[in-house]
Backbone as CSV, one residue per row, in Angstrom:
resi,resn,N_x,N_y,N_z,CA_x,CA_y,CA_z,C_x,C_y,C_z
1,MET,19.572,-19.380,-7.285,20.097,-19.062,-8.598,21.598,-18.868,-8.468
2,SER,22.404,-19.630,-9.137,23.838,-19.497,-9.000,24.500,-19.707,-10.336
3,THR,25.680,-19.089,-10.485,26.419,-19.213,-11.726,27.890,-19.310,-11.436
4,GLY,28.631,-19.771,-12.445,30.079,-19.746,-12.362,30.586,-19.591,-13.756
5,GLY,31.839,-19.272,-13.946,32.285,-19.073,-15.303,33.783,-19.044,-15.449
6,HIS,34.244,-19.113,-16.703,35.652,-18.970,-16.990,35.813,-18.389,-18.381
7,LEU,36.964,-17.794,-18.622,37.222,-17.178,-19.910,37.596,-18.219,-20.940
8,VAL,36.979,-18.143,-22.116,37.305,-19.039,-23.219,37.459,-18.203,-24.473
9,ASP,38.676,-18.075,-24.989,38.936,-17.349,-26.233,38.321,-15.953,-26.191
10,GLY,38.483,-15.280,-25.051,37.989,-13.920,-24.934,36.554,-13.801,-24.517
11,ASP,35.786,-14.892,-24.557,34.403,-14.864,-24.101,34.341,-15.481,-22.713
12,ILE,33.175,-15.355,-22.062,33.001,-15.979,-20.755,32.021,-17.117,-20.894
13,ALA,32.464,-18.334,-20.587,31.585,-19.496,-20.609,31.299,-19.895,-19.177
14,LEU,30.021,-20.099,-18.855,29.651,-20.448,-17.494,29.539,-21.954,-17.353
15,ASP,30.169,-22.498,-16.317,30.191,-23.947,-16.177,29.492,-24.425,-14.920
16,GLY,28.809,-23.518,-14.226,28.062,-23.926,-13.043,28.878,-23.927,-11.769
17,ALA,30.191,-23.743,-11.849,31.021,-23.726,-10.656,30.771,-22.444,-9.888
18,PRO,30.859,-22.460,-8.549,30.627,-21.247,-7.779,31.714,-20.223,-8.039
19,PRO,31.381,-18.922,-8.011,32.392,-17.905,-8.239,33.439,-17.936,-7.146
20,PRO,34.684,-17.534,-7.442,35.739,-17.547,-6.432,35.431,-16.571,-5.322
21,SER,35.960,-16.861,-4.117,35.753,-15.993,-2.979,36.442,-14.665,-3.230
22,PRO,35.823,-13.544,-2.921,36.460,-12.258,-3.176,37.703,-12.071,-2.317
23,ALA,38.699,-11.471,-2.899,39.935,-11.214,-2.174,39.751,-10.022,-1.260
24,PRO,40.607,-9.861,-0.245,40.552,-8.682,0.615,40.780,-7.434,-0.207
25,ALA,40.375,-6.291,0.347,40.538,-5.036,-0.365,42.005,-4.795,-0.693
26,VAL,42.251,-4.347,-1.893,43.617,-4.079,-2.309,43.670,-2.701,-2.913
27,SER,44.860,-2.214,-3.152,45.027,-0.902,-3.742,46.069,-0.984,-4.833
28,GLY,46.266,0.162,-5.536,47.300,0.172,-6.560,46.809,-0.415,-7.860
29,SER,47.725,-1.072,-8.571,47.409,-1.537,-9.927,46.368,-2.632,-9.949
30,ASN,46.190,-3.363,-8.822,45.204,-4.456,-8.805,43.778,-3.955,-8.631
31,ARG,43.612,-2.692,-8.262,42.280,-2.201,-7.937,41.328,-2.312,-9.117
32,LYS,41.811,-1.941,-10.325,40.901,-1.952,-11.462,40.396,-3.339,-11.769
33,TYR,41.191,-4.371,-11.500,40.738,-5.729,-11.774,39.649,-6.147,-10.786
34,ILE,39.736,-5.681,-9.546,38.696,-5.978,-8.554,37.377,-5.346,-8.991
35,ILE,37.436,-4.102,-9.490,36.225,-3.412,-9.913,35.604,-4.110,-11.117
36,VAL,36.434,-4.501,-12.089,35.928,-5.207,-13.267,35.258,-6.503,-12.861
37,LEU,35.902,-7.270,-11.953,35.319,-8.521,-11.482,33.977,-8.284,-10.822
38,ALA,33.866,-7.194,-10.048,32.618,-6.901,-9.351,31.472,-6.696,-10.326
39,VAL,31.697,-5.938,-11.386,30.627,-5.683,-12.345,30.292,-6.922,-13.143
40,LEU,31.305,-7.716,-13.533,31.024,-8.956,-14.261,30.235,-9.928,-13.415
41,LEU,30.535,-9.980,-12.098,29.759,-10.839,-11.212,28.308,-10.373,-11.170
42,PHE,28.091,-9.054,-11.280,26.699,-8.574,-11.297,25.925,-9.140,-12.473
43,VAL,26.527,-9.101,-13.656,25.768,-9.510,-14.827,25.707,-11.005,-15.029
44,VAL,26.513,-11.811,-14.301,26.428,-13.255,-14.489,25.725,-13.945,-13.348
45,THR,25.075,-13.195,-12.472,24.290,-13.824,-11.420,22.914,-13.211,-11.367
46,SER,21.925,-14.001,-11.014,20.574,-13.474,-10.913,20.296,-12.911,-9.534
47,VAL,21.254,-12.962,-8.617,21.089,-12.419,-7.277,21.401,-10.939,-7.332
48,ASP,20.590,-10.095,-6.699,20.857,-8.676,-6.665,22.273,-8.432,-6.176
49,PHE,23.040,-7.605,-6.881,24.460,-7.418,-6.584,24.673,-6.858,-5.187
50,SER,23.785,-5.929,-4.779,23.976,-5.334,-3.474,23.831,-6.363,-2.371
51,VAL,22.875,-7.306,-2.530,22.697,-8.367,-1.537,23.907,-9.285,-1.533
52,MET,24.401,-9.652,-2.715,25.554,-10.525,-2.811,26.775,-9.871,-2.179
53,ALA,26.935,-8.561,-2.414,28.095,-7.879,-1.869,28.070,-7.886,-0.346
54,GLN,26.874,-7.650,0.231,26.768,-7.653,1.686,27.041,-9.038,2.255
55,ALA,26.494,-10.065,1.592,26.682,-11.433,2.069,28.141,-11.856,1.977
56,SER,28.882,-11.297,1.035,30.275,-11.676,0.844,31.207,-10.851,1.707
57,GLY,30.659,-9.858,2.380,31.512,-9.031,3.213,32.252,-7.960,2.441
58,TRP,31.880,-7.758,1.165,32.550,-6.724,0.389,32.040,-5.361,0.836
59,LYS,32.893,-4.378,0.774,32.502,-3.010,1.082,32.725,-2.170,-0.165
60,ILE,31.768,-2.294,-1.093,31.857,-1.592,-2.373,30.715,-0.608,-2.443
61,SER,31.039,0.655,-2.517,30.014,1.680,-2.651,30.003,2.197,-4.067
62,SER,28.987,2.982,-4.383,28.907,3.522,-5.737,30.089,4.435,-6.035
63,ASN,30.684,5.034,-4.975,31.819,5.918,-5.195,33.053,5.163,-5.666
64,ASP,33.095,3.860,-5.393,34.222,3.067,-5.866,34.139,2.865,-7.370
65,LEU,32.927,2.906,-7.917,32.741,2.617,-9.326,32.588,3.858,-10.177
66,THR,32.081,4.915,-9.583,31.665,6.041,-10.405,31.975,7.370,-9.758
67,ARG,31.900,8.415,-10.553,31.970,9.779,-10.054,30.884,10.591,-10.766
68,PRO,30.319,11.611,-10.092,29.213,12.345,-10.696,29.644,13.218,-11.860
69,VAL,28.746,13.321,-12.835,28.962,14.221,-13.965,27.651,14.942,-14.248
70,THR,27.701,15.959,-15.071,26.491,16.661,-15.477,26.067,16.155,-16.838
71,PRO,24.909,15.487,-16.948,24.531,14.866,-18.231,23.912,15.863,-19.193
72,PRO,24.202,15.717,-20.476,23.424,16.449,-21.469,22.086,15.757,-21.671
73,ALA,21.261,16.281,-22.558,19.972,15.641,-22.832,20.180,14.303,-23.495
74,PHE,19.133,13.456,-23.387,19.166,12.135,-24.034,19.445,12.300,-25.524
75,THR,20.274,11.456,-26.052,20.548,11.495,-27.487,19.400,10.821,-28.246
76,PRO,18.740,11.500,-29.171,19.069,12.814,-29.694,18.311,13.985,-29.084
77,SER,17.344,13.746,-28.152,16.652,14.885,-27.572,16.092,14.526,-26.217
78,ALA,15.551,15.522,-25.539,15.045,15.331,-24.175,13.688,14.651,-24.193
79,PRO,13.177,14.190,-23.001,11.873,13.541,-22.939,10.750,14.493,-23.362
80,THR,9.607,13.924,-23.696,8.466,14.737,-24.109,7.932,15.521,-22.924
81,PRO,7.406,16.724,-23.174,6.831,17.518,-22.082,5.691,16.802,-21.390
82,SER,5.039,15.849,-22.089,3.889,15.163,-21.503,4.297,14.042,-20.555
83,SER,5.606,13.755,-20.458,6.050,12.692,-19.573,5.709,13.055,-18.135
84,PRO,5.446,12.031,-17.279,5.141,12.321,-15.876,6.311,13.010,-15.206
85,PRO,6.060,13.841,-14.181,7.159,14.523,-13.481,8.131,13.498,-12.902
86,ILE,9.407,13.734,-13.123,10.432,12.826,-12.608,11.608,13.634,-12.119
87,SER,12.365,13.035,-11.203,13.606,13.663,-10.783,14.635,13.470,-11.873
88,ALA,15.676,14.270,-11.867,16.699,14.174,-12.908,18.059,13.964,-12.270
89,PRO,18.306,12.752,-11.771,19.608,12.471,-11.177,20.696,12.471,-12.238
90,THR,21.901,12.471,-11.796,23.037,12.491,-12.704,23.613,11.101,-12.838
91,PRO,23.517,10.458,-14.014,24.158,9.153,-14.176,25.647,9.256,-13.923
92,SER,26.189,8.250,-13.280,27.589,8.294,-12.893,28.492,7.915,-14.052
93,ALA,29.691,8.448,-14.045,30.675,8.143,-15.088,31.603,7.042,-14.614
94,PRO,31.917,6.076,-15.467,32.865,5.030,-15.075,34.199,5.635,-14.696
95,LYS,34.707,5.237,-13.573,35.965,5.793,-13.077,37.142,4.927,-13.484
96,ILE,36.939,3.603,-13.441,38.021,2.678,-13.732,37.607,1.655,-14.781
97,LEU,36.305,1.382,-14.889,35.847,0.283,-15.735,36.294,0.440,-17.182
98,PRO,36.772,-0.642,-17.800,37.215,-0.582,-19.189,36.051,-0.677,-20.178
99,PHE,34.824,-0.841,-19.698,33.661,-0.924,-20.575,32.477,-0.286,-19.885
100,ASN,31.578,0.275,-20.651,30.390,0.899,-20.073,29.193,0.786,-20.997
101,SER,29.222,-0.209,-21.889,28.116,-0.412,-22.824,27.793,-1.897,-22.883
102,ILE,26.617,-2.277,-22.361,26.259,-3.679,-22.201,24.857,-3.921,-22.741
103,ALA,24.688,-4.980,-23.516,23.370,-5.409,-23.973,22.997,-6.701,-23.258
104,PHE,21.731,-6.837,-22.912,21.198,-8.040,-22.282,20.180,-8.659,-23.224
105,MET,20.209,-9.992,-23.375,19.193,-10.716,-24.150,18.654,-11.867,-23.309
106,GLY,17.339,-11.939,-23.187,16.759,-13.029,-22.421,15.325,-12.717,-22.025
107,ASP,14.809,-13.506,-21.060,13.430,-13.322,-20.617,13.385,-12.389,-19.418
108,SER,12.369,-12.517,-18.579,12.183,-11.572,-17.471,13.319,-11.624,-16.454
109,LEU,13.964,-12.780,-16.289,15.094,-12.846,-15.364,16.184,-11.864,-15.784
110,THR,16.448,-11.819,-17.070,17.462,-10.905,-17.586,16.949,-9.473,-17.593
111,ARG,15.650,-9.298,-17.867,15.071,-7.955,-17.800,15.327,-7.311,-16.437
112,TYR,15.145,-8.089,-15.374,15.294,-7.506,-14.046,16.750,-7.150,-13.732
113,GLN,17.696,-7.881,-14.296,19.097,-7.481,-14.131,19.359,-6.153,-14.828
114,TYR,18.806,-6.020,-16.032,18.935,-4.744,-16.746,18.312,-3.610,-15.924
115,LEU,17.079,-3.798,-15.452,16.393,-2.746,-14.706,17.170,-2.362,-13.452
116,SER,17.726,-3.352,-12.772,18.473,-3.086,-11.552,19.746,-2.293,-11.838
117,LEU,20.496,-2.713,-12.859,21.735,-2.011,-13.181,21.441,-0.603,-13.701
118,ALA,20.425,-0.453,-14.552,20.075,0.871,-15.076,19.647,1.809,-13.946
119,TYR,18.959,1.284,-12.942,18.544,2.103,-11.803,19.764,2.573,-11.024
120,PHE,20.717,1.669,-10.808,21.924,2.036,-10.080,22.710,3.114,-10.822
121,VAL,22.840,2.936,-12.129,23.575,3.905,-12.942,22.888,5.272,-12.900
122,THR,21.562,5.290,-12.882,20.811,6.543,-12.894,20.803,7.231,-11.543
123,HIS,20.588,6.442,-10.474,20.319,7.026,-9.154,21.450,6.837,-8.152
124,ASP,22.514,6.124,-8.542,23.656,5.917,-7.654,23.268,5.136,-6.401
125,THR,22.233,4.306,-6.516,21.819,3.430,-5.422,21.044,2.274,-6.016
126,TRP,20.940,1.176,-5.274,20.198,0.012,-5.762,18.720,0.144,-5.436
127,ILE,17.890,-0.562,-6.169,16.459,-0.584,-5.891,16.221,-1.185,-4.509
128,ASP,15.474,-0.489,-3.689,15.167,-0.973,-2.338,14.120,-2.089,-2.444
129,PRO,14.445,-3.316,-2.008,13.472,-4.420,-2.127,12.208,-4.195,-1.315
130,ARG,12.243,-3.239,-0.377,11.056,-2.969,0.445,10.084,-2.015,-0.235
131,THR,10.493,-1.399,-1.330,9.651,-0.427,-2.023,8.437,-1.104,-2.661
132,LYS,7.270,-0.517,-2.486,6.037,-0.993,-3.111,5.336,0.175,-3.792
133,PRO,4.947,0.042,-5.049,5.270,-1.062,-5.943,6.748,-1.055,-6.293
134,ASN,7.268,-2.228,-6.620,8.693,-2.377,-6.866,8.969,-2.492,-8.356
135,LEU,10.021,-1.821,-8.810,10.335,-1.781,-10.234,10.735,-3.136,-10.805
136,VAL,11.135,-4.074,-9.947,11.530,-5.396,-10.441,10.513,-6.470,-10.064
137,VAL,9.285,-6.039,-9.820,8.178,-6.977,-9.562,6.986,-6.491,-10.378
138,GLU,6.839,-7.022,-11.587,5.797,-6.497,-12.455,4.399,-6.732,-11.899
139,LYS,4.220,-7.733,-11.034,2.902,-8.029,-10.474,2.458,-6.983,-9.457
140,ASP,3.353,-6.073,-9.073,2.976,-4.984,-8.175,2.138,-3.929,-8.895
141,TYR,2.046,-4.020,-10.220,1.366,-2.996,-11.004,0.045,-3.529,-11.548
142,ALA,-0.892,-2.617,-11.769,-2.247,-3.002,-12.176,-2.296,-3.556,-13.586
143,SER,-1.331,-3.182,-14.423,-1.325,-3.640,-15.808,0.102,-3.609,-16.339
144,TRP,0.298,-4.268,-17.479,1.611,-4.219,-18.117,1.930,-2.799,-18.554
145,LYS,0.943,-2.072,-19.023,1.183,-0.689,-19.436,1.644,0.160,-18.259
146,ALA,1.055,-0.063,-17.086,1.470,0.666,-15.887,2.904,0.299,-15.494
147,PHE,3.248,-0.972,-15.634,4.614,-1.415,-15.328,5.616,-0.779,-16.290
148,TYR,5.306,-0.803,-17.581,6.207,-0.206,-18.566,6.378,1.286,-18.305
149,ASN,5.283,1.956,-18.007,5.350,3.395,-17.760,6.195,3.715,-16.529
150,ALA,5.995,2.941,-15.454,6.727,3.207,-14.209,8.220,2.942,-14.369
151,THR,8.564,1.825,-14.995,9.985,1.503,-15.151,10.662,2.463,-16.116
152,ASN,9.972,2.839,-17.184,10.553,3.783,-18.130,10.754,5.156,-17.506
153,THR,9.777,5.614,-16.738,9.855,6.920,-16.094,10.975,6.977,-15.056
154,ALA,11.282,5.852,-14.424,12.273,5.815,-13.348,13.680,6.161,-13.814
155,TYR,13.907,6.132,-15.138,15.271,6.330,-15.638,15.495,7.719,-16.209
156,ALA,14.742,8.696,-15.692,15.021,10.118,-15.890,15.147,10.525,-17.349
157,GLY,14.393,9.880,-18.214,14.400,10.276,-19.607,15.508,9.681,-20.446
158,PHE,16.335,8.824,-19.860,17.448,8.236,-20.602,17.060,6.941,-21.317
159,GLU,15.871,6.398,-21.017,15.467,5.130,-21.626,14.311,5.329,-22.605
160,ARG,14.390,4.550,-23.699,13.252,4.409,-24.595,12.851,2.934,-24.586
161,CYS,11.547,2.668,-24.497,11.059,1.295,-24.340,10.102,0.947,-25.478
162,ASP,10.515,0.040,-26.329,9.657,-0.499,-27.391,8.877,-1.645,-26.761
163,CYS,7.795,-1.319,-26.070,7.140,-2.266,-25.166,5.629,-2.329,-25.394
164,TYR,5.126,-3.551,-25.472,3.673,-3.774,-25.473,3.393,-5.214,-25.046
165,ARG,2.388,-5.381,-24.195,1.868,-6.716,-23.865,0.424,-6.554,-23.393
166,SER,-0.456,-7.378,-23.923,-1.846,-7.327,-23.475,-1.965,-8.039,-22.128
167,GLN,-3.061,-7.817,-21.448,-3.264,-8.465,-20.161,-3.533,-9.955,-20.319
168,LYS,-4.086,-10.348,-21.462,-4.298,-11.765,-21.749,-3.039,-12.332,-22.385
169,TRP,-2.454,-13.335,-21.757,-1.168,-13.856,-22.209,-1.285,-14.533,-23.574
170,ASP,-0.384,-14.166,-24.448,-0.283,-14.752,-25.778,0.785,-15.833,-25.716
171,LYS,0.375,-17.105,-25.705,1.319,-18.206,-25.504,2.428,-18.238,-26.551
172,ALA,2.137,-17.795,-27.733,3.153,-17.784,-28.784,3.935,-16.469,-28.797
173,ALA,3.562,-15.562,-27.916,4.242,-14.264,-27.786,4.310,-13.527,-29.125
174,LYS,3.263,-13.653,-29.932,3.284,-13.055,-31.262,3.166,-11.533,-31.232
175,THR,2.556,-11.008,-30.175,2.371,-9.558,-30.105,3.149,-8.924,-28.950
176,VAL,3.958,-9.705,-28.262,4.677,-9.206,-27.095,6.023,-8.619,-27.518
177,THR,6.273,-7.394,-27.141,7.584,-6.793,-27.365,8.031,-6.086,-26.096
178,GLU,9.313,-6.177,-25.809,9.906,-5.397,-24.729,11.402,-5.261,-25.015
179,ASN,11.747,-4.213,-25.691,13.138,-3.901,-26.000,13.432,-2.522,-25.425
180,ARG,14.470,-2.433,-24.609,14.749,-1.193,-23.881,16.131,-0.661,-24.275
181,TYR,16.193,0.657,-24.445,17.401,1.313,-24.921,17.732,2.466,-23.967
182,TYR,18.748,2.277,-23.149,19.152,3.281,-22.160,20.453,3.921,-22.655
183,VAL,20.363,5.197,-23.020,21.533,5.922,-23.516,21.701,7.179,-22.680
184,ALA,22.789,7.226,-21.917,23.080,8.361,-21.048,24.563,8.690,-21.171
185,PRO,24.980,9.832,-20.682,26.406,10.113,-20.697,27.173,9.022,-19.955
186,HIS,28.140,8.436,-20.609,29.064,7.472,-20.016,28.505,6.055,-19.864
187,TRP,27.177,5.851,-20.016,26.610,4.514,-19.853,25.588,4.245,-20.945
188,ASN,25.688,3.073,-21.575,24.703,2.624,-22.552,24.304,1.200,-22.194
189,LEU,23.034,1.005,-21.912,22.529,-0.308,-21.532,21.339,-0.645,-22.423
190,TYR,21.250,-1.910,-22.828,20.161,-2.334,-23.701,19.591,-3.660,-23.192
191,TYR,18.286,-3.808,-23.335,17.648,-5.096,-23.063,16.808,-5.476,-24.274
192,ILE,17.114,-6.645,-24.865,16.355,-7.165,-25.994,15.646,-8.433,-25.526
193,GLN,14.333,-8.429,-25.589,13.556,-9.567,-25.106,13.768,-10.787,-26.005
194,ALA,14.040,-11.929,-25.382,14.240,-13.183,-26.124,13.603,-14.315,-25.324
195,PHE,12.548,-14.908,-25.873,11.833,-16.003,-25.222,12.258,-17.334,-25.851
196,GLY,13.406,-17.842,-25.477,13.830,-19.155,-25.949,13.882,-19.239,-27.468
197,SER,13.174,-20.223,-28.031,13.189,-20.442,-29.476,12.216,-19.538,-30.226
198,ILE,11.416,-18.729,-29.514,10.515,-17.774,-30.160,11.346,-16.593,-30.654
199,PRO,11.204,-16.198,-31.906,12.028,-15.098,-32.433,11.830,-13.803,-31.649
200,SER,12.914,-13.068,-31.489,12.823,-11.708,-30.959,12.233,-10.823,-32.049
201,LYS,11.596,-9.735,-31.641,10.968,-8.850,-32.621,10.920,-7.436,-32.077
202,GLY,10.776,-6.483,-32.990,10.703,-5.102,-32.548,10.242,-4.175,-33.646
203,ASN,10.003,-2.920,-33.259,9.435,-1.924,-34.156,10.408,-0.824,-34.558
204,TRP,11.624,-0.844,-34.003,12.519,0.282,-34.209,13.795,-0.120,-34.920
205,ASN,14.291,0.776,-35.737,15.604,0.652,-36.344,16.658,0.830,-35.248
206,PRO,17.627,-0.078,-35.118,18.602,0.041,-34.027,19.440,1.317,-34.099
207,GLN,19.528,1.930,-35.276,20.302,3.156,-35.424,19.426,4.408,-35.424
208,ALA,18.139,4.217,-35.161,17.213,5.362,-35.147,16.170,5.171,-34.059
209,VAL,16.615,4.964,-32.823,15.700,4.843,-31.689,14.979,6.182,-31.506
210,PRO,13.667,6.185,-31.293,12.926,7.448,-31.190,13.510,8.394,-30.147
211,SER,13.433,9.675,-30.439,13.962,10.682,-29.519,13.024,10.942,-28.353
212,THR,11.763,10.562,-28.476,10.795,10.678,-27.393,10.110,9.332,-27.197
213,GLN,9.557,9.117,-26.010,8.941,7.837,-25.698,7.565,7.721,-26.345
214,PRO,7.389,6.773,-27.303,6.059,6.570,-27.905,5.118,5.892,-26.905
215,PRO,3.823,5.909,-27.186,2.868,5.191,-26.326,3.155,3.689,-26.344
216,PHE,2.794,3.030,-25.257,2.999,1.582,-25.167,1.794,0.879,-25.800
217,GLU,1.754,0.884,-27.110,0.609,0.354,-27.834,1.036,-0.729,-28.812
218,LEU,0.069,-1.547,-29.207,0.327,-2.660,-30.109,0.671,-2.169,-31.510
219,ASN,1.734,-2.757,-32.056,2.077,-2.560,-33.456,2.491,-3.923,-33.986
220,ALA,1.551,-4.630,-34.604,1.789,-6.018,-35.005,2.637,-6.153,-36.267
221,SER,2.847,-5.056,-36.994,3.674,-5.121,-38.201,5.113,-4.762,-37.839
222,PHE,5.816,-5.718,-37.274,7.143,-5.453,-36.726,8.156,-5.144,-37.815
223,MET,9.114,-4.287,-37.482,10.173,-3.938,-38.414,11.171,-5.069,-38.567
224,TRP,11.422,-5.808,-37.461,12.379,-6.914,-37.517,11.894,-8.077,-36.676
225,ASP,12.350,-9.277,-37.050,11.905,-10.522,-36.430,13.003,-11.557,-36.674
226,TYR,13.811,-11.875,-35.645,15.002,-12.698,-35.842,15.152,-13.760,-34.753
227,ASP,15.913,-14.818,-35.089,16.370,-15.746,-34.056,17.557,-15.108,-33.327
228,TRP,18.132,-15.834,-32.359,19.209,-15.250,-31.544,20.413,-14.799,-32.376
229,PRO,20.974,-15.661,-33.243,22.159,-15.219,-33.996,21.885,-13.980,-34.847
230,ASN,20.742,-13.953,-35.509,20.445,-12.813,-36.375,20.048,-11.571,-35.594
231,THR,19.471,-11.736,-34.406,19.213,-10.572,-33.555,20.532,-9.920,-33.162
232,ILE,21.522,-10.748,-32.834,22.839,-10.214,-32.473,23.470,-9.474,-33.651
233,LEU,23.447,-10.094,-34.833,24.110,-9.521,-36.005,23.359,-8.318,-36.580
234,ASN,22.029,-8.413,-36.629,21.242,-7.422,-37.355,20.574,-6.368,-36.483
235,HIS,20.687,-6.531,-35.162,20.098,-5.516,-34.282,21.094,-5.068,-33.211
236,VAL,21.529,-5.990,-32.375,22.436,-5.624,-31.279,23.716,-4.983,-31.811
237,ALA,24.315,-5.584,-32.835,25.585,-5.069,-33.364,25.439,-3.709,-34.030
238,LEU,24.199,-3.336,-34.398,23.972,-2.067,-35.088,23.525,-0.954,-34.151
239,LEU,23.350,-1.263,-32.870,22.953,-0.244,-31.908,24.034,0.827,-31.809
240,ARG,23.605,2.052,-31.571,24.535,3.156,-31.412,24.209,3.923,-30.150
241,PRO,25.165,3.995,-29.223,26.494,3.411,-29.242,26.446,1.873,-29.222
242,LYS,27.429,1.272,-29.862,27.478,-0.183,-29.962,27.887,-0.787,-28.618
243,PRO,27.173,-1.830,-28.168,27.565,-2.485,-26.903,28.890,-3.219,-27.039
244,GLN,29.658,-3.199,-25.973,30.932,-3.920,-25.932,30.743,-5.356,-25.459
245,TRP,29.687,-5.576,-24.678,29.386,-6.897,-24.126,27.925,-7.221,-24.375
246,VAL,27.625,-8.510,-24.539,26.241,-8.964,-24.591,26.090,-10.125,-23.612
247,VAL,25.097,-10.017,-22.734,24.801,-11.046,-21.738,23.610,-11.856,-22.240
248,LEU,23.776,-13.164,-22.401,22.761,-14.037,-22.979,22.247,-15.016,-21.932
249,ASN,20.927,-15.185,-21.864,20.328,-16.139,-20.928,18.979,-16.599,-21.459
250,ALA,18.819,-17.906,-21.652,17.561,-18.450,-22.196,16.456,-18.477,-21.155
251,GLY,16.811,-18.343,-19.879,15.799,-18.322,-18.831,15.035,-19.637,-18.743
252,ILE,13.720,-19.556,-18.564,12.903,-20.756,-18.331,12.201,-21.225,-19.597
253,TRP,12.520,-20.645,-20.744,11.820,-20.960,-21.977,12.485,-22.107,-22.726
254,LYS,11.657,-22.887,-23.428,12.189,-23.921,-24.304,13.052,-23.251,-25.362
255,ASN,14.256,-23.802,-25.571,15.187,-23.130,-26.471,16.006,-24.136,-27.272
256,ASP,16.852,-23.632,-28.156,17.642,-24.474,-29.060,19.100,-24.599,-28.651
257,PHE,19.418,-24.202,-27.441,20.831,-24.149,-27.066,21.424,-25.522,-26.740
258,ASN,20.601,-26.553,-26.675,21.150,-27.910,-26.551,21.706,-28.416,-27.881
259,ASN,21.370,-27.720,-28.940,21.868,-28.054,-30.273,23.218,-27.366,-30.474
260,ILE,24.280,-28.157,-30.586,25.623,-27.591,-30.646,25.808,-26.704,-31.865
261,GLU,25.149,-27.055,-32.969,25.263,-26.223,-34.172,24.664,-24.837,-33.924
262,TYR,23.526,-24.823,-33.217,22.884,-23.534,-32.926,23.747,-22.716,-31.966
263,ARG,24.291,-23.375,-30.944,25.187,-22.680,-30.019,26.350,-22.057,-30.758
264,ASN,26.929,-22.815,-31.689,28.070,-22.298,-32.439,27.678,-21.106,-33.302
265,ARG,26.451,-21.117,-33.817,25.970,-19.968,-34.595,25.889,-18.712,-33.727
266,VAL,25.413,-18.890,-32.498,25.312,-17.749,-31.587,26.704,-17.222,-31.243
267,ILE,27.616,-18.144,-30.927,28.987,-17.737,-30.598,29.624,-17.007,-31.772
268,GLN,29.458,-17.562,-32.965,30.059,-16.945,-34.143,29.447,-15.578,-34.423
269,ALA,28.153,-15.446,-34.155,27.493,-14.156,-34.367,28.096,-13.077,-33.480
270,THR,28.361,-13.407,-32.216,28.959,-12.406,-31.320,30.363,-12.038,-31.790
271,ARG,31.099,-13.021,-32.287,32.462,-12.733,-32.755,32.450,-11.934,-34.048
272,ASP,31.539,-12.280,-34.951,31.419,-11.509,-36.188,30.991,-10.069,-35.893
273,ALA,30.195,-9.910,-34.843,29.731,-8.576,-34.458,30.794,-7.787,-33.708
274,GLY,31.859,-8.469,-33.268,32.891,-7.791,-32.495,32.448,-7.434,-31.093
275,ILE,31.600,-8.291,-30.502,31.078,-8.055,-29.162,31.464,-9.232,-28.269
276,LYS,32.001,-8.965,-27.092,32.313,-10.021,-26.134,31.015,-10.584,-25.564
277,SER,30.970,-11.898,-25.344,29.722,-12.525,-24.911,29.869,-13.164,-23.531
278,ILE,28.779,-13.105,-22.790,28.657,-13.776,-21.493,27.430,-14.665,-21.552
279,TRP,27.599,-15.954,-21.326,26.459,-16.861,-21.250,26.122,-17.078,-19.779
280,LYS,24.899,-16.718,-19.394,24.464,-16.821,-18.008,23.550,-18.022,-17.863
281,THR,23.935,-18.997,-17.034,23.099,-20.162,-16.824,21.945,-19.846,-15.884
282,THR,20.904,-20.649,-15.935,19.760,-20.518,-15.048,19.621,-21.800,-14.253
283,THR,19.730,-21.711,-12.944,19.646,-22.910,-12.094,18.621,-22.714,-10.996
């Protein structure tokens, strides 16, 4: 899986070229640009960032990106008393980064990038690939409900998951939802499920995400149901806190992005929403 990209009118367009070789460690005014590049490389590649960093010879620790803070309760309230016992790590505060609010749209490939970054932000370390069951391998769990519960619990009460999927696969994805809302001090991360040309859907108002985690149960009367451009305009852009960046990836699903008119609609939607966009290719 590889990506490359360049800036176009304030957005990032990926052209398949390999990313530039990282420069040697620097200090002073150039440092913040190195940190920004590091995080952008995380969201535009499907390779785990920690593995990529080691392979590239970079020596970037969590202390380079963040410093510890004491978090208040999840906005607007703390997790339910019935939630499973969890540790309560302190999400790190951005030290240099000019942005700390990112939305992801796509299929499971993009979901796992969200889960990995949210775990790092929560625990100040990357998910250990040797861990079983693993948070980024849904097949390690006995059911989708078990997977949703485990991944949601791992984020110390900062995530709400509008999630349901039956064990029998619905080819049209008519009842499948997985929209995740991570709101913590200094970091806001969102994942909106998008299966190619199948409309995204959900049960929650983007400005009124539940204060406690509801059960992972079927609710077929969805509150919203949109294509990509309208999901960006009518859901992502209305999230609070509003994301500064949106990472888009069609993944392995049949989609409409070969249609230039549709692509332009998506681009225009991000600009109308006032959100910078990153298009992540899948190879």
